[in-house]
Coordinates of C-alpha atoms and ligand atoms in Angstrom, one line a residue:
Chain X
M1 CA 168.8 197.6 163.2
S2 CA 166.3 198.3 160.2
Q3 CA 165.6 196.8 156.8
Q4 CA 164.2 198.1 153.5
I5 CA 161.2 197.0 152.7
Q6 CA 158.5 197.6 149.4
M7 CA 155.7 195.9 148.1
T8 CA 151.9 197.1 146.5
V9 CA 149.1 198.1 149.0
N10 CA 145.6 198.4 147.6
D11 CA 147.3 199.0 143.9
Q12 CA 149.7 201.6 145.2
Q13 CA 153.6 201.3 145.5
V14 CA 154.7 201.7 149.1
G15 CA 158.4 202.0 149.5
P16 CA 161.3 201.2 149.7
V17 CA 160.9 202.2 153.2
D18 CA 163.3 201.5 155.9
V19 CA 161.3 199.5 159.1
P20 CA 162.6 198.3 162.1
E21 CA 163.3 194.9 162.6
G22 CA 160.9 193.0 164.0
L23 CA 158.0 195.4 162.5
K24 CA 154.5 193.5 162.4
M25 CA 152.4 194.0 159.0
I26 CA 149.5 195.7 161.4
E27 CA 151.7 198.0 163.0
F28 CA 153.1 198.9 159.5
L29 CA 149.7 199.6 157.9
H30 CA 148.7 201.4 161.1
E31 CA 151.9 203.5 161.4
Y32 CA 153.4 204.3 158.0
L33 CA 150.5 203.9 155.6
N34 CA 147.8 205.4 158.4
L35 CA 145.7 202.5 157.1
T36 CA 143.9 201.5 160.4
G37 CA 140.6 200.1 158.9
T38 CA 142.8 196.5 159.6
K39 CA 141.7 195.9 163.4
F40 CA 144.0 194.8 166.0
G41 CA 141.8 192.2 168.2
C42 CA 143.7 189.5 170.1
G43 CA 147.6 189.8 168.9
A44 CA 147.8 186.3 168.7
G45 CA 146.5 184.9 165.5
V46 CA 143.2 183.8 167.1
C47 CA 140.4 186.1 166.4
H48 CA 141.3 186.9 162.4
A49 CA 140.0 190.6 162.9
C50 CA 143.7 191.7 161.4
T51 CA 143.0 189.3 158.4
V52 CA 144.3 191.2 154.9
I53 CA 144.4 189.4 151.3
V54 CA 147.6 189.0 149.4
E55 CA 148.0 187.5 146.1
G56 CA 149.3 184.5 146.0
K57 CA 150.8 182.3 143.6
N58 CA 148.7 181.6 140.3
G59 CA 146.2 184.5 140.8
V60 CA 144.8 183.2 143.9
S61 CA 144.1 185.2 146.8
E62 CA 145.4 184.0 150.3
V63 CA 144.2 185.8 153.5
V64 CA 146.8 186.4 156.2
R65 CA 146.7 187.6 159.7
T66 CA 148.8 190.9 160.1
C67 CA 149.4 190.6 164.0
I68 CA 151.4 187.6 163.9
S69 CA 152.9 188.4 160.6
G70 CA 156.6 189.9 160.1
V71 CA 156.4 192.8 157.4
E72 CA 158.8 190.4 155.5
R73 CA 156.4 188.3 154.7
F74 CA 154.7 190.9 152.6
A75 CA 158.0 192.2 150.7
D76 CA 157.4 192.8 147.2
K77 CA 153.5 191.1 147.1
K78 CA 150.4 192.6 146.3
V79 CA 148.4 193.5 149.6
R80 CA 144.5 194.5 149.9
T81 CA 143.2 195.9 153.1
V82 CA 139.6 196.8 153.7
E83 CA 140.5 200.7 152.5
G84 CA 141.0 199.1 149.1
H85 CA 137.5 197.6 148.2
A86 CA 135.4 200.2 147.7
K87 CA 135.4 202.4 144.3
R88 CA 136.4 206.0 144.7
N89 CA 136.4 209.2 142.7
A90 CA 138.9 211.5 141.9
A91 CA 139.0 212.9 145.0
G92 CA 138.9 210.0 147.1
E93 CA 135.6 210.2 148.1
I94 CA 133.7 206.5 148.2
T95 CA 131.2 206.0 145.5
E96 CA 130.2 202.6 145.4
L97 CA 130.6 199.6 148.0
T98 CA 131.5 196.1 146.8
P99 CA 128.8 193.6 146.9
V100 CA 130.3 192.0 149.9
Q101 CA 130.0 195.3 151.6
M102 CA 126.6 195.9 150.7
A103 CA 125.5 192.4 151.8
F104 CA 127.0 192.9 155.2
L105 CA 125.4 196.5 155.6
E106 CA 121.8 195.1 153.9
H107 CA 121.9 192.4 156.7
F108 CA 122.7 194.4 159.4
S109 CA 125.5 192.0 159.9
F110 CA 127.7 193.6 162.3
Q111 CA 127.3 195.9 165.4
C112 CA 130.5 197.5 166.5
G113 CA 132.3 196.8 163.6
W114 CA 135.8 195.8 165.0
C115 CA 135.6 192.2 163.0
T116 CA 134.0 193.6 160.0
S117 CA 137.3 194.3 157.9
G118 CA 138.5 190.7 158.7
F119 CA 135.1 189.1 157.6
I120 CA 135.2 191.3 154.3
N121 CA 138.5 190.1 153.4
E122 CA 137.9 186.5 154.2
T123 CA 134.4 186.4 152.1
T124 CA 136.0 188.6 149.4
A125 CA 138.8 185.8 149.1
L126 CA 136.1 183.1 149.0
M127 CA 134.0 185.0 146.6
E128 CA 136.9 185.0 144.0
R129 CA 138.0 181.6 144.9
L130 CA 134.2 180.5 144.1
A131 CA 134.3 181.9 140.9
K132 CA 137.4 180.2 139.7
A133 CA 136.1 176.9 141.2
P134 CA 132.4 176.8 141.8
V135 CA 130.6 175.0 144.7
A136 CA 127.4 172.9 144.5
T137 CA 124.5 174.6 145.8
A138 CA 124.1 172.1 148.5
N139 CA 127.4 172.9 149.7
V140 CA 127.4 176.5 150.0
E141 CA 126.6 176.6 154.1
Q142 CA 129.5 174.0 154.8
V143 CA 132.1 176.3 152.4
I144 CA 131.2 179.3 154.5
E145 CA 131.7 177.6 157.7
E146 CA 134.8 176.2 156.9
A147 CA 136.2 179.7 155.4
L148 CA 134.5 182.4 158.1
K149 CA 134.5 179.6 161.3
E150 CA 137.6 181.4 162.4
H151 CA 136.6 184.7 162.5
I152 CA 135.6 185.8 166.2
C153 CA 132.7 188.5 166.5
R154 CA 132.8 189.4 169.9
C155 CA 129.4 191.1 169.4
T156 CA 128.3 187.5 168.4
G157 CA 126.8 188.9 164.8
Y158 CA 127.6 185.6 163.4
V159 CA 124.1 184.7 162.0
K160 CA 123.8 187.7 160.5
Y161 CA 127.5 187.5 158.8
Y162 CA 126.9 183.9 157.5
Q163 CA 123.2 184.9 156.0
G164 CA 124.6 187.9 154.4
V165 CA 127.3 185.6 152.7
K166 CA 124.7 183.0 152.1
D167 CA 122.6 185.2 150.1
L168 CA 125.3 187.0 148.5
I169 CA 126.9 183.4 147.0
L170 CA 123.6 182.3 146.0
N171 CA 122.3 185.4 144.3
T172 CA 125.9 185.6 142.2
K173 CA 126.2 184.0 138.9
G174 CA 128.8 181.4 138.5
L175 CA 129.6 180.7 142.2
T176 CA 127.6 177.6 142.5
Y177 CA 126.1 175.0 140.3
Chain Z
M1 CA 171.2 140.6 177.4
K2 CA 167.6 141.7 176.9
A3 CA 168.2 145.0 178.8
T4 CA 170.0 146.1 181.7
D5 CA 168.1 144.7 184.2
L6 CA 165.9 141.9 182.8
S7 CA 166.3 138.5 182.8
K8 CA 165.3 135.1 184.0
P9 CA 162.0 133.5 183.7
A10 CA 159.5 133.8 186.4
G11 CA 159.3 130.7 187.9
F12 CA 155.6 129.5 188.3
A13 CA 156.1 127.7 191.5
R14 CA 157.0 131.1 193.1
Q15 CA 153.8 132.3 191.9
I16 CA 152.1 129.4 193.7
K17 CA 154.0 130.0 196.8
A18 CA 152.7 134.1 196.4
V19 CA 149.3 133.1 196.4
L20 CA 149.1 130.5 199.0
V21 CA 150.7 132.9 201.3
S22 CA 148.4 135.4 200.6
L23 CA 145.6 133.1 201.1
L24 CA 147.3 132.0 204.2
I25 CA 147.5 135.7 205.4
L26 CA 143.7 136.7 204.3
G27 CA 142.4 133.7 205.8
G28 CA 143.6 134.9 209.3
L29 CA 142.5 138.5 208.9
S30 CA 139.0 139.8 210.0
A31 CA 136.8 140.6 207.5
A32 CA 136.8 144.3 207.8
Q33 CA 140.7 144.4 207.9
A34 CA 140.5 142.5 204.6
A35 CA 138.1 144.9 203.0
Q36 CA 140.1 148.0 204.3
D37 CA 143.2 145.8 202.6
Q38 CA 141.3 145.5 199.6
G39 CA 140.6 148.9 199.2
G40 CA 144.5 149.9 199.7
L41 CA 145.3 147.4 197.1
I42 CA 142.4 148.7 194.7
A43 CA 143.7 152.6 195.2
Q44 CA 147.3 151.1 194.6
G45 CA 146.1 149.5 191.3
K46 CA 144.4 152.6 190.2
Y47 CA 147.6 154.8 190.5
L48 CA 149.7 151.8 188.5
A49 CA 147.3 151.7 185.8
E50 CA 147.6 155.9 185.7
I51 CA 151.3 155.4 185.4
G52 CA 150.9 152.7 182.9
D53 CA 148.7 155.0 180.8
C54 CA 146.0 152.2 180.4
V55 CA 143.5 155.1 179.7
A56 CA 145.2 156.9 176.6
C57 CA 144.9 153.7 174.6
H58 CA 141.8 151.9 175.8
T59 CA 139.4 155.0 175.6
P60 CA 138.0 155.7 172.2
Q61 CA 137.7 159.1 171.0
G62 CA 135.1 160.8 173.0
G63 CA 134.1 157.4 174.6
R64 CA 133.8 155.4 178.2
E65 CA 137.3 155.2 180.1
L66 CA 138.9 151.9 179.3
S67 CA 136.2 150.7 177.3
G68 CA 138.6 150.1 174.2
G69 CA 138.1 150.7 170.4
L70 CA 141.0 153.1 170.1
P71 CA 142.5 152.3 166.4
F72 CA 146.2 151.7 166.1
E73 CA 147.8 151.9 162.7
T74 CA 150.3 149.3 162.6
P75 CA 152.5 148.3 159.4
F76 CA 150.4 145.4 158.9
G77 CA 146.6 146.7 159.2
I78 CA 144.5 148.1 161.9
V79 CA 144.4 146.9 165.3
Y80 CA 141.7 147.9 168.1
S81 CA 142.3 148.1 171.8
T82 CA 140.2 146.0 173.9
N83 CA 137.7 146.6 176.6
I84 CA 139.5 146.4 179.6
T85 CA 136.4 147.4 182.1
S86 CA 135.2 144.5 184.8
D87 CA 132.4 143.9 182.3
K88 CA 132.3 140.1 182.4
E89 CA 131.0 139.6 178.7
T90 CA 132.8 142.2 177.2
G91 CA 135.2 143.4 179.1
I92 CA 137.6 141.6 181.3
G93 CA 135.6 140.9 184.4
Y94 CA 135.7 137.0 183.8
Y95 CA 139.6 137.2 183.9
S96 CA 141.0 135.0 187.1
Y97 CA 144.3 136.4 188.4
R98 CA 145.9 134.1 186.3
D99 CA 144.6 135.1 183.2
F100 CA 145.4 138.6 184.0
Y101 CA 149.0 137.7 184.9
R102 CA 149.1 135.8 181.8
A103 CA 148.3 138.4 179.5
M104 CA 150.3 141.3 181.3
H105 CA 153.4 139.5 181.5
E106 CA 153.2 136.9 178.3
G107 CA 150.8 138.6 176.3
I108 CA 148.6 135.6 176.2
S109 CA 144.8 136.3 176.9
P110 CA 142.0 133.8 177.4
N111 CA 141.1 134.2 173.8
G112 CA 144.8 133.8 172.3
N113 CA 147.6 135.8 171.6
L114 CA 147.6 139.8 172.0
Y115 CA 149.2 141.8 169.5
P116 CA 152.3 143.3 170.7
A117 CA 151.0 146.6 170.5
M118 CA 149.5 145.9 173.8
P119 CA 153.3 146.5 175.5
Y120 CA 153.5 143.4 177.5
T121 CA 156.8 143.2 176.2
S122 CA 157.6 146.1 179.0
Y123 CA 154.6 145.2 181.7
H124 CA 156.1 141.5 182.1
L125 CA 158.6 143.1 184.4
L126 CA 155.9 144.0 186.6
T127 CA 156.5 142.6 190.2
D128 CA 153.7 139.8 191.3
A129 CA 152.4 142.2 194.2
D130 CA 151.9 145.4 191.4
T131 CA 150.3 142.8 189.0
R132 CA 147.8 141.8 191.9
A133 CA 147.1 145.5 192.9
L134 CA 146.3 146.2 189.3
Y135 CA 144.5 143.3 188.8
A136 CA 142.1 144.1 191.9
Y137 CA 141.7 147.8 190.6
F138 CA 140.5 146.5 187.1
M139 CA 138.5 143.7 188.6
N140 CA 136.3 146.7 190.7
T141 CA 136.4 149.3 187.5
K142 CA 132.7 150.3 186.2
P143 CA 131.6 147.4 184.2
I144 CA 130.8 149.0 180.6
R145 CA 129.4 146.8 178.0
Q146 CA 131.0 147.2 174.5
E147 CA 132.1 144.4 172.3
N148 CA 135.3 144.4 170.9
K149 CA 136.0 145.4 167.3
A150 CA 137.9 142.8 165.0
S151 CA 141.1 143.8 163.8
E152 CA 141.9 144.5 160.5
I153 CA 145.1 143.1 160.1
S154 CA 146.0 141.8 156.5
F155 CA 147.0 137.9 155.7
P156 CA 149.6 136.3 157.0
F157 CA 149.8 138.7 160.2
N158 CA 146.0 138.2 161.2
I159 CA 147.0 134.4 161.9
R160 CA 147.4 134.8 166.0
M161 CA 149.8 131.6 165.8
G162 CA 152.2 134.1 164.1
L163 CA 152.3 135.9 167.6
K164 CA 153.8 132.9 169.3
A165 CA 156.8 133.0 166.6
W166 CA 157.3 136.4 167.1
N167 CA 157.2 135.9 171.4
M168 CA 159.4 133.1 171.0
M169 CA 161.7 135.1 169.1
N170 CA 161.5 138.2 171.1
H171 CA 160.0 138.2 174.2
E172 CA 160.5 136.1 177.5
D173 CA 158.8 136.6 180.7
S174 CA 161.5 137.6 183.1
E175 CA 161.4 139.8 186.2
F176 CA 162.9 143.2 187.2
I177 CA 166.2 143.0 188.6
A178 CA 167.3 146.1 190.7
N179 CA 171.1 147.4 189.6
P180 CA 172.8 147.0 193.2
A181 CA 175.0 149.9 192.0
K182 CA 172.7 152.2 191.8
S183 CA 170.2 153.8 195.0
D184 CA 166.8 152.8 195.4
S185 CA 165.3 156.0 194.0
W186 CA 166.7 155.4 190.9
N187 CA 165.8 151.8 190.4
R188 CA 162.3 152.6 191.4
G189 CA 162.4 155.3 188.4
S190 CA 164.1 152.6 186.0
Y191 CA 161.1 150.3 187.1
L192 CA 158.2 153.3 186.4
V193 CA 159.8 154.3 183.6
N194 CA 161.0 151.1 181.9
V195 CA 158.0 148.8 183.2
L196 CA 154.7 150.6 183.6
G197 CA 155.8 153.8 181.5
H198 CA 156.8 151.4 179.2
C199 CA 158.5 154.7 177.2
G200 CA 161.1 152.3 175.5
E201 CA 158.2 151.0 173.5
C202 CA 157.9 154.2 171.8
H203 CA 161.6 155.8 172.3
T204 CA 163.6 152.5 171.5
P205 CA 164.1 151.8 167.6
R206 CA 162.7 148.6 166.7
N207 CA 164.4 145.7 164.5
T208 CA 163.3 144.4 161.2
T209 CA 160.8 142.1 163.5
F210 CA 159.5 145.2 165.3
A211 CA 161.1 144.5 168.6
M212 CA 162.8 146.9 170.6
K213 CA 166.7 146.7 170.1
P214 CA 168.1 146.7 173.4
E215 CA 171.6 147.9 172.2
A216 CA 169.7 151.1 171.0
H217 CA 167.9 151.6 174.4
F218 CA 166.2 155.0 174.5
Q219 CA 167.8 156.3 171.6
G220 CA 164.5 157.8 169.5
A221 CA 162.6 156.3 166.6
V222 CA 160.4 157.8 164.1
L223 CA 156.4 156.8 164.5
D224 CA 154.7 158.0 161.4
T225 CA 154.9 161.7 161.8
F226 CA 157.2 162.4 164.7
E227 CA 160.2 161.0 166.2
A228 CA 159.9 159.7 169.9
S229 CA 163.0 161.5 170.9
N230 CA 166.5 160.4 172.1
I231 CA 165.8 160.1 175.9
T232 CA 169.4 158.9 176.9
P233 CA 170.9 160.6 180.0
Q234 CA 173.4 161.4 177.8
E235 CA 171.4 163.8 175.3
L236 CA 169.3 164.8 178.5
N237 CA 172.1 165.9 180.0
R238 CA 173.4 167.5 177.0
Q239 CA 170.6 169.3 176.0
N240 CA 170.7 170.6 180.1
W241 CA 167.4 169.6 181.2
T242 CA 167.2 169.5 185.1
H243 CA 165.1 167.6 187.5
E244 CA 162.7 170.8 187.4
D245 CA 162.6 170.8 183.9
L246 CA 161.4 167.0 183.4
K247 CA 159.0 167.7 186.3
Q248 CA 157.4 170.8 184.5
L249 CA 157.3 168.6 181.3
F250 CA 155.6 165.5 182.6
T251 CA 152.9 167.4 184.9
K252 CA 152.3 170.7 182.9
G253 CA 153.2 169.4 179.3
Y254 CA 155.4 172.3 178.6
S255 CA 159.0 173.4 180.5
R256 CA 161.2 176.1 179.4
K257 CA 162.7 173.5 176.7
G258 CA 159.4 173.3 174.8
T259 CA 155.8 171.5 174.8
V260 CA 155.1 167.7 174.2
F261 CA 153.1 167.1 171.2
G262 CA 151.8 164.0 169.5
G263 CA 151.8 160.9 171.2
M264 CA 153.2 162.3 174.6
Y265 CA 150.7 164.5 175.1
P266 CA 148.0 161.9 176.2
V267 CA 150.8 160.4 178.5
V268 CA 151.3 163.4 180.3
Y269 CA 147.4 164.0 180.5
H270 CA 146.5 160.7 181.8
S271 CA 149.5 159.4 183.2
Y272 CA 152.5 161.1 184.2
S273 CA 150.9 163.9 185.8
H274 CA 149.6 161.8 188.4
L275 CA 153.2 160.8 189.5
T276 CA 153.6 161.3 193.6
E277 CA 156.3 163.6 194.2
Q278 CA 158.7 161.0 195.2
D279 CA 158.2 159.0 192.4
M280 CA 158.7 162.2 189.9
R281 CA 162.0 162.5 191.5
A282 CA 162.7 158.8 191.0
V283 CA 161.6 159.2 187.1
T284 CA 164.1 162.1 186.7
S285 CA 166.5 160.7 188.6
Y286 CA 166.7 157.5 186.5
L287 CA 166.4 159.5 183.0
L288 CA 168.9 162.0 183.9
D289 CA 171.2 159.4 185.7
N290 CA 171.8 161.9 188.5
E291 CA 170.1 162.4 191.6
A292 CA 172.0 165.7 192.5
D293 CA 170.5 168.7 191.3
I294 CA 171.6 170.1 188.0
E295 CA 172.3 173.6 187.3
E296 CA 170.3 175.7 185.1
L297 CA 172.3 177.0 182.1
P298 CA 170.8 179.9 180.3
L299 CA 169.1 179.3 177.2
A300 CA 171.0 179.7 174.2
F301 CA 170.1 182.9 172.1
N302 CA 173.1 183.5 169.8
G303 CA 171.2 186.8 168.2
H304 CA 170.0 187.6 165.0
D305 CA 172.0 187.3 161.8
K306 CA 170.2 189.2 158.9
D307 CA 172.1 187.9 156.0
A308 CA 171.3 184.5 156.8
P309 CA 168.7 183.2 154.2
G310 CA 166.5 182.1 156.9
Y311 CA 166.0 185.6 158.6
N312 CA 163.1 187.0 156.6
I313 CA 161.0 183.7 156.9
Y314 CA 161.5 183.6 160.6
M315 CA 160.5 187.1 161.0
G316 CA 157.5 186.8 158.5
Y317 CA 156.0 183.6 159.6
C318 CA 157.2 182.6 162.9
A319 CA 158.4 185.6 165.3
G320 CA 154.4 186.9 165.5
C321 CA 154.1 183.7 168.0
H322 CA 157.3 182.7 168.9
G323 CA 158.8 186.1 169.6
Q324 CA 161.4 188.0 167.9
D325 CA 164.1 186.9 169.8
G326 CA 162.7 183.3 170.0
E327 CA 161.3 183.9 173.4
G328 CA 157.9 182.7 173.0
R329 CA 154.5 183.7 174.3
P330 CA 152.3 182.3 177.5
N331 CA 149.6 180.6 176.0
V332 CA 150.2 180.8 172.4
A333 CA 153.9 179.3 171.8
P334 CA 156.6 177.8 173.2
A335 CA 160.1 179.7 173.3
L336 CA 162.9 178.4 170.7
A337 CA 165.7 179.5 172.9
G338 CA 166.8 176.4 174.5
N339 CA 164.0 174.4 173.0
A340 CA 164.8 170.6 172.7
T341 CA 163.1 169.6 169.4
L342 CA 165.4 172.4 167.4
D343 CA 168.5 171.1 169.7
R344 CA 168.8 167.8 168.7
S345 CA 171.7 165.9 165.7
S346 CA 168.1 164.9 164.2
V347 CA 166.0 167.6 162.2
F348 CA 163.0 165.4 161.8
N349 CA 160.8 166.6 164.4
A350 CA 161.7 170.4 163.4
V351 CA 160.8 169.8 159.6
S352 CA 158.2 167.9 160.3
L353 CA 156.3 170.2 162.6
L354 CA 157.0 172.9 160.1
L355 CA 155.0 170.6 157.3
N356 CA 152.2 169.7 159.3
G357 CA 151.5 172.1 162.1
I358 CA 150.5 171.0 165.9
V359 CA 147.1 170.7 166.9
S360 CA 146.0 173.3 170.1
Q361 CA 146.8 171.7 173.2
H362 CA 145.1 172.3 176.4
Y363 CA 147.1 171.4 179.7
N364 CA 144.9 172.6 182.4
S365 CA 142.8 175.4 183.6
T366 CA 145.2 178.2 183.0
T367 CA 147.6 176.9 180.0
S368 CA 146.9 175.9 176.6
F369 CA 148.9 176.4 173.4
Y370 CA 147.5 177.7 170.2
A371 CA 147.4 175.1 166.9
M372 CA 150.3 175.9 165.0
P373 CA 149.5 175.9 161.0
G374 CA 151.4 173.4 158.8
Y375 CA 153.4 175.2 156.1
A376 CA 154.0 172.2 153.7
E377 CA 152.1 174.1 150.6
K378 CA 153.7 177.2 151.8
F379 CA 157.5 176.6 152.0
D380 CA 159.4 174.8 149.5
D381 CA 162.4 172.2 150.6
Q382 CA 164.9 175.1 150.1
Q383 CA 162.8 177.7 152.2
L384 CA 162.1 174.7 155.0
T385 CA 165.9 174.0 154.6
D386 CA 167.0 178.0 155.6
L387 CA 164.6 178.3 157.9
V388 CA 165.6 175.2 160.1
N389 CA 169.0 176.4 159.5
Y390 CA 168.3 179.7 160.6
M391 CA 166.6 178.5 163.9
R392 CA 169.2 176.2 164.9
I393 CA 172.1 178.5 164.7
T394 CA 170.0 181.4 166.2
W395 CA 168.7 179.2 169.3
T396 CA 171.2 176.2 169.9
G397 CA 174.5 175.0 169.6
Q398 CA 173.8 173.3 166.5
K399 CA 175.3 174.3 163.2
A400 CA 173.4 175.3 160.1
D401 CA 174.4 172.3 158.6
I402 CA 171.0 170.7 157.0
R403 CA 170.7 169.9 153.6
V404 CA 167.9 170.4 151.1
T405 CA 168.0 166.7 150.4
E406 CA 167.2 165.8 154.0
V407 CA 164.2 167.9 154.7
N408 CA 163.0 166.7 151.0
D409 CA 163.6 163.0 152.5
I410 CA 161.2 163.9 155.4
R411 CA 158.7 165.5 153.3
T412 CA 158.7 162.5 150.9
N413 CA 158.8 159.8 153.9
M414 CA 156.0 161.7 155.3
K415 CA 153.6 161.9 152.6
Q416 CA 153.9 158.0 152.8
A417 CA 153.1 158.1 156.6
L418 CA 149.9 160.0 155.8
H419 CA 148.3 158.0 153.1
Ligands
FES1 S1 144.3 190.7 166.2 FE1 145.2 189.2 164.4 S2 144.3 187.2 164.8 FE2 143.5 189.0 166.3
FES2 S1 130.6 193.4 165.1 FE1 131.5 193.9 167.4 S2 133.2 192.2 167.1 FE2 131.6 191.6 165.5

């Protein structure tokens, strides 16, 4: 049993392609698109390592865990994975990282890097949300906590992740007041 | 008829006689023997208090057991459970046996009428011997000093005199009458379920004065965001619950037919998981109205219909945890095949769970279930209807006949219940 599916991933049209019934989005990314930056951790929706960004209603992005989500959930949607963030030249080489990626590098936030793409996607979605609805400076820590608290880092890099996000938000114009 | 096996006011003379007899007996015993008996009585009372689930209601969130203060939303305002430790000033340590008896059987404490949130409408059928055991236990609990909180009940319901009228209308202290046509075990089950377990308080619909409707005993009732299910033998047998299934559910919180949730979780955790083997069989025999073993039929899986509107929603949003074929995943999510929440004529709980989600549940050191997110924002009424219909035709014998208006009604009522 198979079905046809199509979507946009990192601004590229994908499909229509035949996929088997019950295919999970993370398998689709890995096996069909060779996008292996999205990591499979618990496989049960708990660690959030496999999070990607989906453009939701009214241009507001939402984050979705791909290990527990069937590929159907993404049909005709715009999806962003960790591979879609940095700028690339015509040859496909990376020329510039996003501020979120830079913040994690500068703070030595990650160690083994397994959880990193999930943190990057969640933080990126958070930054976009704050650009639309800024928060009071005093509430920044709380907002970060709420956004990132479900992400598990088995190397326990939480402090540096949170610190990196906090610096980034406070130093980006228009996200706080 | 108040209920199948309830009637006749308890005679005061009979109680006096019982007191005198026990005093005479006690007088004739050695001090050591008396102490041993008292120990046995306290242990018995502790067991009964567990089955009565006193802890769940009388323990504040994160607070000390039995010290009271847990809020209860009622249609009239908030009532707080009281301190029922043996503390003499703030608890019930100063109660005489007579005070305790009246509170349990008549809903009258030394300070006045109790709100019927305290299930004396069920406890009143307790035998005198069990009431004594409970008294012995409570008088020997660790005293905890904690003042009771005043209730926030609106006028005119805050006038406790009104409760007198309520009691006159809806309550009569009577004794438990065994059904002679049934076995001792069945009757023991009835006593545990109806009296101590006070299951009817949630599972029986209420009339306009908020008293249980005896004619609709155990037919299920909506409590805020969940519906306490129909637990009549007819319904449980229709769904092929076996003794073992119920035992699993009551001791572990889950069975092949799904997990407990909402208000049933503390009942399993604090209460029913403590039932002795024999009492458990009595309870399941009574609930199923069958003492013989019941054959376990295979769980329904009718195959996927890819053209049905809910198919893609199921595969996209649910299959990751509940399994592609609804088989569930240990320690993550229960199976949908044979799931009792889906396999009911009422879709209230199925829709409510999809709207509100379920908090994670821990049962024992090796078993927990993850939280399920609520999809109220994500799915509109049409999508929810498609999904519920899909799950019902795929994993139960029910039809895909739920209409969008029904789902919309549940969503609307839910919003009101949550505000
Ligand atoms: S791998 Fe998806 S949440 Fe852990
Ligand atoms: S850096 Fe290793 S899991 Fe987070």
